[in-house]
Coordinates of C-alpha atoms in Angstrom, one line a residue:
M283 CA 114.9 107.5 191.3
V284 CA 116.9 104.1 191.1
M285 CA 114.4 101.5 192.6
K286 CA 111.5 103.3 191.0
L287 CA 113.1 101.9 187.7
K288 CA 113.8 98.2 189.5
S289 CA 110.6 97.7 190.6
F290 CA 109.5 99.4 187.2
Y291 CA 111.4 96.4 185.2
K292 CA 110.3 94.1 187.5
D293 CA 107.2 94.6 187.6
V294 CA 107.4 94.4 183.8
F295 CA 109.2 91.3 183.9
R296 CA 106.8 89.4 186.0
E297 CA 104.3 90.6 183.5
I298 CA 105.7 89.5 180.6
W299 CA 106.3 86.1 182.4
H300 CA 103.1 86.1 183.6
T301 CA 101.0 86.4 179.6
K302 CA 104.8 84.6 177.9
G303 CA 101.8 83.2 175.4
R304 CA 100.4 86.0 174.4
F305 CA 104.0 87.7 174.5
F306 CA 105.9 85.8 172.2
S307 CA 103.3 85.6 169.8
I308 CA 103.0 89.5 169.7
F309 CA 107.3 88.8 169.3
A310 CA 106.3 86.5 166.3
I311 CA 103.9 88.9 164.2
V312 CA 106.4 91.7 165.2
A313 CA 109.6 89.3 163.9
I314 CA 107.6 87.9 161.0
G315 CA 107.2 91.7 159.8
V316 CA 110.2 93.0 159.5
G317 CA 112.0 90.5 157.6
F318 CA 109.2 90.5 155.6
F319 CA 109.8 94.2 155.7
V320 CA 113.4 94.2 155.4
G321 CA 113.7 91.4 152.4
V322 CA 110.9 93.0 149.9
K323 CA 113.7 96.0 150.7
A324 CA 116.4 94.1 149.8
T325 CA 114.6 92.3 146.6
C326 CA 113.6 95.4 144.6
P327 CA 117.3 96.4 143.9
D328 CA 118.1 92.8 143.1
M329 CA 115.1 92.5 140.3
K330 CA 116.5 96.1 138.6
Y331 CA 119.9 94.6 138.6
T332 CA 117.8 92.1 137.3
S333 CA 115.8 93.2 135.0
W334 CA 119.0 95.4 133.8
E335 CA 121.1 92.8 132.9
Y336 CA 118.4 90.8 131.3
Y337 CA 117.7 94.5 128.8
N338 CA 122.0 94.5 128.0
S339 CA 122.3 91.0 127.2
S340 CA 119.1 91.1 124.7
G341 CA 120.6 94.1 123.2
L342 CA 116.7 95.6 124.3
M343 CA 116.9 98.7 121.7
D344 CA 116.0 101.6 123.2
L345 CA 113.6 103.6 121.2
R346 CA 111.4 102.6 117.9
F347 CA 110.1 104.5 115.4
V348 CA 107.2 103.3 112.7
S349 CA 106.2 103.7 109.6
T350 CA 102.4 103.7 107.1
I351 CA 105.1 103.9 104.1
G352 CA 107.8 101.8 105.9
F353 CA 111.9 102.8 105.7
D354 CA 114.1 101.1 102.7
S355 CA 117.9 101.1 102.4
E356 CA 118.1 104.5 101.4
D357 CA 116.1 105.8 104.5
V358 CA 117.8 103.8 107.0
E359 CA 121.7 104.4 105.7
K360 CA 120.3 107.8 106.5
L361 CA 119.4 108.0 110.0
A362 CA 121.7 105.2 110.5
A363 CA 124.2 107.8 108.8
L364 CA 123.5 110.4 112.1
S365 CA 125.8 110.0 115.1
D366 CA 125.4 108.1 118.2
I367 CA 122.6 105.8 117.2
S368 CA 122.5 101.7 115.9
V369 CA 120.3 100.9 113.5
M370 CA 118.5 98.0 113.1
P371 CA 115.8 97.2 110.4
S372 CA 112.5 94.7 111.0
Y373 CA 109.9 93.6 108.9
T374 CA 106.8 92.6 110.8
A375 CA 104.0 90.9 109.8
D376 CA 100.3 89.6 111.4
V377 CA 99.3 86.4 109.8
F378 CA 96.4 84.2 111.5
L379 CA 98.0 80.2 112.0
Q380 CA 95.8 77.1 111.2
T381 CA 94.2 75.1 113.6
E382 CA 92.0 73.3 113.2
S383 CA 88.7 74.5 116.0
D384 CA 90.3 77.4 114.6
N385 CA 92.7 80.7 113.8
R386 CA 95.5 81.6 116.6
V387 CA 96.6 85.6 116.1
M388 CA 100.8 85.7 115.8
R389 CA 102.8 88.6 115.3
A390 CA 105.8 87.9 113.1
Y391 CA 109.4 89.4 113.1
S392 CA 112.0 89.2 111.3
V393 CA 115.5 88.0 112.7
S394 CA 118.7 87.5 111.8
P395 CA 121.9 84.9 113.5
D396 CA 123.9 87.7 114.0
Q397 CA 121.7 90.6 115.3
A398 CA 122.7 93.2 117.9
I399 CA 119.5 94.7 118.8
N400 CA 116.3 93.2 120.6
R401 CA 118.1 89.5 120.2
P402 CA 115.6 86.3 121.4
A403 CA 116.6 83.5 123.4
I404 CA 116.6 79.9 122.7
R405 CA 114.7 77.8 125.1
E406 CA 115.0 74.4 122.8
G407 CA 116.4 73.9 119.5
R408 CA 118.0 77.4 117.5
L409 CA 117.3 80.6 115.7
P410 CA 115.6 79.4 111.9
E411 CA 119.0 80.1 109.7
Q412 CA 116.7 78.1 105.8
P413 CA 113.5 79.2 104.7
G414 CA 110.4 77.9 105.4
E415 CA 111.7 77.8 109.6
C416 CA 110.8 79.3 112.3
A417 CA 110.7 79.7 115.7
I418 CA 107.5 80.6 118.3
D419 CA 107.1 81.5 121.5
H420 CA 107.5 80.1 124.1
K421 CA 104.1 81.2 125.6
L422 CA 102.1 77.9 122.8
S423 CA 105.7 75.1 124.0
G424 CA 102.2 73.2 125.2
A425 CA 100.4 73.4 121.7
Y426 CA 103.5 73.5 119.2
Q427 CA 106.8 71.0 119.8
V428 CA 110.2 71.2 117.9
G429 CA 109.4 69.1 114.1
D430 CA 106.0 70.2 114.5
T431 CA 104.8 71.9 110.8
I432 CA 103.0 74.9 110.8
T433 CA 100.3 76.8 108.3
L434 CA 99.8 80.2 108.2
A435 CA 97.3 82.1 106.7
S436 CA 96.6 86.1 105.9
G437 CA 94.6 88.3 108.6
T438 CA 94.1 90.5 106.0
K439 CA 91.8 91.1 101.3
D440 CA 95.7 91.0 100.5
P441 CA 97.3 87.2 99.6
L442 CA 99.7 86.7 102.1
S443 CA 102.8 86.1 99.3
D444 CA 101.9 90.3 100.0
S445 CA 104.2 89.8 103.6
L446 CA 105.8 85.6 103.0
A447 CA 107.2 83.6 100.4
T448 CA 105.3 81.2 102.2
D449 CA 102.5 79.9 103.8
T450 CA 104.0 76.5 105.6
Y451 CA 107.3 76.7 108.2
T452 CA 108.9 73.9 110.3
I453 CA 109.4 75.1 114.2
V454 CA 112.9 75.3 115.0
G455 CA 112.9 76.9 118.2
I456 CA 110.8 77.6 121.9
A457 CA 112.0 81.3 121.8
E458 CA 112.0 84.6 124.9
S459 CA 111.5 87.6 123.9
P460 CA 113.0 91.2 125.6
L461 CA 110.0 92.8 123.7
Y462 CA 107.7 90.5 125.5
V463 CA 108.8 90.7 129.2
A464 CA 104.9 90.3 130.6
Y465 CA 102.2 87.3 129.3
E466 CA 100.3 89.6 127.1
R467 CA 101.3 89.7 123.0
G468 CA 99.8 92.7 122.3
N469 CA 97.2 94.0 119.6
S470 CA 96.2 93.3 116.6
T471 CA 93.7 94.5 113.5
I472 CA 93.2 90.9 111.9
G473 CA 91.7 88.5 114.6
N474 CA 89.5 89.2 118.1
G475 CA 91.9 91.9 118.1
T476 CA 94.3 90.6 120.4
V477 CA 97.3 89.1 119.2
D478 CA 98.4 85.2 121.1
G479 CA 101.6 84.8 120.1
F480 CA 105.1 85.9 117.7
L481 CA 107.8 83.9 116.3
L482 CA 110.6 83.9 114.4
I483 CA 111.1 83.9 110.4
P484 CA 114.6 84.2 109.1
E485 CA 115.1 88.1 107.0
G486 CA 114.5 86.3 103.6
D487 CA 111.2 85.2 103.7
F488 CA 109.7 88.8 103.6
T489 CA 108.6 89.8 100.2
S490 CA 107.4 92.8 101.6
E491 CA 109.0 96.1 99.3
Y492 CA 109.8 98.0 102.0
Y493 CA 111.4 97.1 106.6
T494 CA 108.1 98.7 108.4
D495 CA 109.9 99.0 111.6
L496 CA 113.3 100.6 113.3
Y497 CA 114.7 99.8 115.8
L498 CA 117.5 101.6 117.7
A499 CA 120.4 101.8 120.2
I500 CA 121.6 104.2 121.8
D501 CA 124.8 104.4 123.1
G502 CA 125.4 104.9 126.5
A503 CA 122.3 104.1 127.6
S504 CA 123.1 100.4 128.4
E505 CA 125.5 101.9 131.1
L506 CA 122.4 104.0 132.7
D507 CA 120.1 102.3 135.6
P508 CA 116.9 102.6 133.6
F509 CA 115.3 102.9 137.0
L510 CA 116.8 106.0 137.7
E511 CA 116.0 109.9 135.8
E512 CA 119.2 110.0 133.4
Y513 CA 117.8 107.3 131.7
P514 CA 114.5 107.7 130.4
A515 CA 116.4 111.1 130.1
L516 CA 119.0 110.7 128.1
V517 CA 116.0 108.6 125.6
E518 CA 113.3 111.7 125.4
S519 CA 116.8 113.5 124.5
K520 CA 117.7 111.5 121.7
E521 CA 113.6 111.4 120.5
N522 CA 113.5 114.6 120.2
E523 CA 116.4 115.2 118.2
L524 CA 115.6 112.4 115.9
K525 CA 111.9 113.4 115.1
D526 CA 113.3 116.2 113.2
S527 CA 115.5 114.5 111.2
V528 CA 113.2 111.4 110.8
T529 CA 110.6 113.6 109.8
A530 CA 112.1 114.2 106.7
I531 CA 113.7 111.1 105.4
L532 CA 109.7 109.9 105.4
N533 CA 108.8 113.1 104.0
D534 CA 111.6 112.4 101.4
R535 CA 110.9 109.2 101.0
R536 CA 106.7 109.6 100.7
T537 CA 108.7 112.1 97.6
R538 CA 110.2 109.1 95.8
I539 CA 106.6 107.1 96.2
V540 CA 104.6 110.0 94.5
E541 CA 106.8 109.8 91.9
E542 CA 107.1 106.8 91.2
A543 CA 103.4 105.4 91.0
Q544 CA 103.0 109.4 88.9
E545 CA 105.8 107.5 86.7
K546 CA 104.3 103.8 86.2
L547 CA 100.6 105.6 86.2
D548 CA 102.0 108.0 83.1
C549 CA 103.6 104.8 81.2
L550 CA 100.8 102.7 81.6
E551 CA 98.6 106.0 80.0
E552 CA 100.6 106.2 77.2
K553 CA 100.8 102.7 76.0
L554 CA 96.9 101.8 77.3
P555 CA 95.7 102.3 73.5
E556 CA 98.4 100.0 72.1
L557 CA 98.0 97.8 74.6
I558 CA 94.0 97.4 74.2
L559 CA 93.4 97.3 70.6
G560 CA 94.4 93.4 70.2
K561 CA 93.2 92.2 66.1
N562 CA 92.6 95.7 65.7
E563 CA 94.1 98.2 63.6
S564 CA 93.3 101.0 66.0
I565 CA 90.9 102.2 68.1
D566 CA 88.4 104.4 65.7
G567 CA 88.0 101.2 64.4
I568 CA 87.5 98.3 66.6
R569 CA 85.7 95.1 65.1
E570 CA 87.1 92.6 66.7
N571 CA 88.0 91.9 70.8
L572 CA 89.7 94.9 73.6
N573 CA 92.1 93.2 75.5
L574 CA 90.0 94.6 78.4
F575 CA 92.3 93.6 81.7
S576 CA 92.9 93.6 85.2
L577 CA 96.8 93.8 84.8
Y578 CA 99.3 94.4 82.0
E579 CA 102.1 92.2 81.3
G580 CA 105.4 95.2 82.6
Y581 CA 103.2 97.3 83.7
A582 CA 102.6 97.8 87.7
P583 CA 99.4 99.1 88.2
E584 CA 96.2 97.1 88.1
V585 CA 93.1 98.4 86.2
E586 CA 89.3 98.6 86.5
W587 CA 87.6 98.8 83.7
E588 CA 83.7 100.8 82.4
S589 CA 81.6 100.6 79.2
R590 CA 79.4 104.0 79.2
N591 CA 77.5 101.2 76.3
P592 CA 77.6 98.3 77.6
E593 CA 75.4 96.7 74.4
V594 CA 78.3 97.5 71.9
V595 CA 81.7 96.6 74.4
T596 CA 81.4 95.0 77.5
K597 CA 84.2 95.6 80.5
E598 CA 85.5 92.8 80.1
G599 CA 86.2 93.3 75.9
E600 CA 83.5 91.8 74.2
V601 CA 82.8 93.9 71.3
C602 CA 79.4 93.6 69.7
P603 CA 79.0 95.7 66.7
G604 CA 76.2 96.8 65.3
K605 CA 75.8 98.0 61.4
Q606 CA 76.4 102.2 61.8
P607 CA 79.4 102.8 62.9
E608 CA 79.2 103.6 67.6
E609 CA 81.3 105.8 69.7
V610 CA 82.1 104.1 73.0
V611 CA 83.2 105.5 76.0
L612 CA 85.8 103.9 77.8
T613 CA 87.0 104.5 81.5
A614 CA 89.5 102.2 82.9
T615 CA 91.1 103.3 86.8
L616 CA 94.3 102.8 87.2
T617 CA 94.8 102.2 91.0
C618 CA 99.0 101.6 92.2
G619 CA 98.9 101.6 95.1
E620 CA 97.4 104.2 97.1
Y621 CA 97.4 106.5 94.3
R622 CA 94.1 105.7 91.6
R623 CA 94.2 107.5 88.6
E624 CA 91.4 107.6 85.7
V625 CA 91.8 107.9 81.5
V626 CA 88.9 108.4 79.3
L627 CA 89.4 106.3 76.1
N628 CA 87.0 107.8 74.1
T629 CA 86.7 105.3 70.7
V630 CA 85.1 103.9 67.4
V631 CA 83.4 100.4 66.9
V632 CA 82.1 100.1 63.4
P633 CA 80.9 97.5 61.0
E634 CA 82.3 93.6 60.1
E635 CA 84.6 94.2 57.6
L636 CA 82.8 91.9 54.2
S637 CA 84.3 90.0 51.8
E638 CA 83.2 91.2 48.6
T639 CA 80.3 87.5 48.5
E640 CA 79.4 88.3 52.0
K641 CA 78.1 91.8 51.5
W642 CA 76.3 90.5 48.4
Q643 CA 74.9 87.5 50.5
R644 CA 73.9 90.5 53.1
Q645 CA 71.7 92.9 49.9
M646 CA 70.9 89.5 48.7
E647 CA 69.1 88.3 51.4
N648 CA 68.3 92.2 52.8
Y649 CA 66.0 92.7 49.7
L650 CA 64.9 89.2 50.0
L651 CA 63.6 90.3 53.5
A652 CA 62.1 92.9 52.7
K653 CA 60.1 91.6 49.3
E654 CA 58.6 88.4 51.8
E655 CA 57.8 91.2 53.9
A656 CA 55.8 93.0 51.4
D657 CA 54.3 90.2 49.4
R658 CA 52.9 88.6 52.4
E659 CA 49.4 87.6 50.4
L660 CA 50.1 85.8 47.2
E661 CA 51.4 82.0 47.4
E662 CA 54.9 82.4 45.2
L663 CA 57.6 84.6 46.1
E664 CA 58.5 86.4 43.2
L665 CA 63.0 86.2 42.7
P666 CA 64.7 88.6 40.9
A667 CA 66.7 87.3 37.3
E668 CA 69.2 89.4 37.5
W669 CA 70.8 91.6 40.8
G670 CA 74.1 94.1 40.1
G671 CA 74.1 93.4 36.5
E672 CA 74.9 89.6 36.8
V673 CA 72.0 87.3 35.8
I674 CA 70.8 84.7 38.6
L675 CA 70.1 81.4 38.0
W676 CA 68.1 80.2 41.1
S677 CA 67.9 76.5 41.8
Q678 CA 65.9 74.1 43.9
K679 CA 66.9 71.2 46.8
R680 CA 65.6 68.1 46.4
E681 CA 65.4 65.6 49.5
N682 CA 66.7 62.3 48.6
R683 CA 63.5 60.5 49.3
V684 CA 64.5 57.4 48.3
G685 CA 66.0 56.0 51.8
I686 CA 62.1 56.9 53.3
V687 CA 60.7 54.4 49.9
L688 CA 62.7 51.6 50.7
V689 CA 62.2 51.2 54.0
L690 CA 58.4 52.0 54.5
T691 CA 58.9 49.3 51.0
M692 CA 60.1 46.2 53.8
L693 CA 58.2 48.3 56.1
S694 CA 54.7 46.7 53.8
A695 CA 56.7 43.7 52.8
G696 CA 57.1 42.2 56.9
M697 CA 54.0 43.0 57.7
A698 CA 52.7 41.0 54.7
Y699 CA 54.8 38.0 55.6
Y700 CA 53.0 38.5 59.3
L701 CA 50.1 37.7 58.4
A702 CA 50.7 35.4 55.7
D703 CA 52.0 33.3 58.6
R704 CA 49.3 33.5 60.2
D705 CA 46.2 32.9 58.2
L706 CA 48.3 29.7 57.4
H707 CA 48.9 28.9 61.0
G708 CA 44.7 29.2 61.5
Q709 CA 44.5 27.0 58.7
V710 CA 46.5 24.2 59.8
K711 CA 44.9 24.5 63.4
N712 CA 41.3 23.9 61.5
R713 CA 42.2 21.1 59.4
K714 CA 43.5 19.5 63.4
N715 CA 40.0 19.6 65.2
K716 CA 38.3 18.0 61.7
L717 CA 39.9 15.1 61.7
Q718 CA 40.1 15.0 65.7

């Protein structure tokens, strides 16, 4: 048995020796494959550990809540009062960054120097601190540098001032955000639907009345490996626990919004008959133009007007009184946020008020027009000698023709002088011809 093994080994070594090139090629291929496999096995835990460290150092949020009606300070306080979580409210807005060739879609985030959640990393420059400053996505660092000035524009029908205090910003930093660990920046409802980059803007520059996002950090979650089952289980458990609380908070907020909107609509509806009067004393005796505005000072709702008789009262408030009183129905559509209400105002447009002299003149004009229409075939119009018990003296204004006569006289004299002078020149010329 031993002799057979020795013969086998000798035969193997002899075969290797005679095919050294093929043996070492196969050996190298196997060594490379083993080395690559060992490297991958060793790199994966290192990459996970590096990601874990980055998430913890930047304070990446564990949960994010977004609402179409937003969150106010009262909502944040209620949620922060719950145990085992930290809450950071934030503003976001999708805007256009205007360039010479096109508009980039940017997502603007509010930032503060002391925020503990989603802390950005500065590659160059610093975080924005003063109004009108911003930090820009490092993805766009090739097109923009620290010190550049950018101009923003609204991507919707609403003005930019509804979101931001200014449209011009100075870049003071190039930043990375833990919210974006991949190259893509997400989707948007403006432009081509794709976000090109992000902006970090001081919280004070946002003009919105409510927060758009709530970022939550769960106590103890940073100590768990995010790539093991314990972390997603903790986050899911906390999410289910908070859903009912957040739903209740949002229901309370919606109730407050509805009540505030209804209160504003009620207030304007009550004062609307007085606000539109202008120089008129009441809506039952309208002679002057009405104040049919889209906004009234001191009142939040917007107003859209319609008139059922625009020939008498236009939707802009212009009044054209007739000879007889006319009823005009005005419809005002009040809008406060998402809430609308129609208010119907019944008005009466009366003929304009005339003085005694104006009334007498108006009656006389009507009488003379009727008289002229009746006596159209007569060469002369008979004027009344008295009216309303008063004697009337009629007079006719003569045209002053002195100026016309003077002008004609001067023209005639000039023409006579010209003709006499021409005749004299003719006689002198004939005399010279005879003397020659």
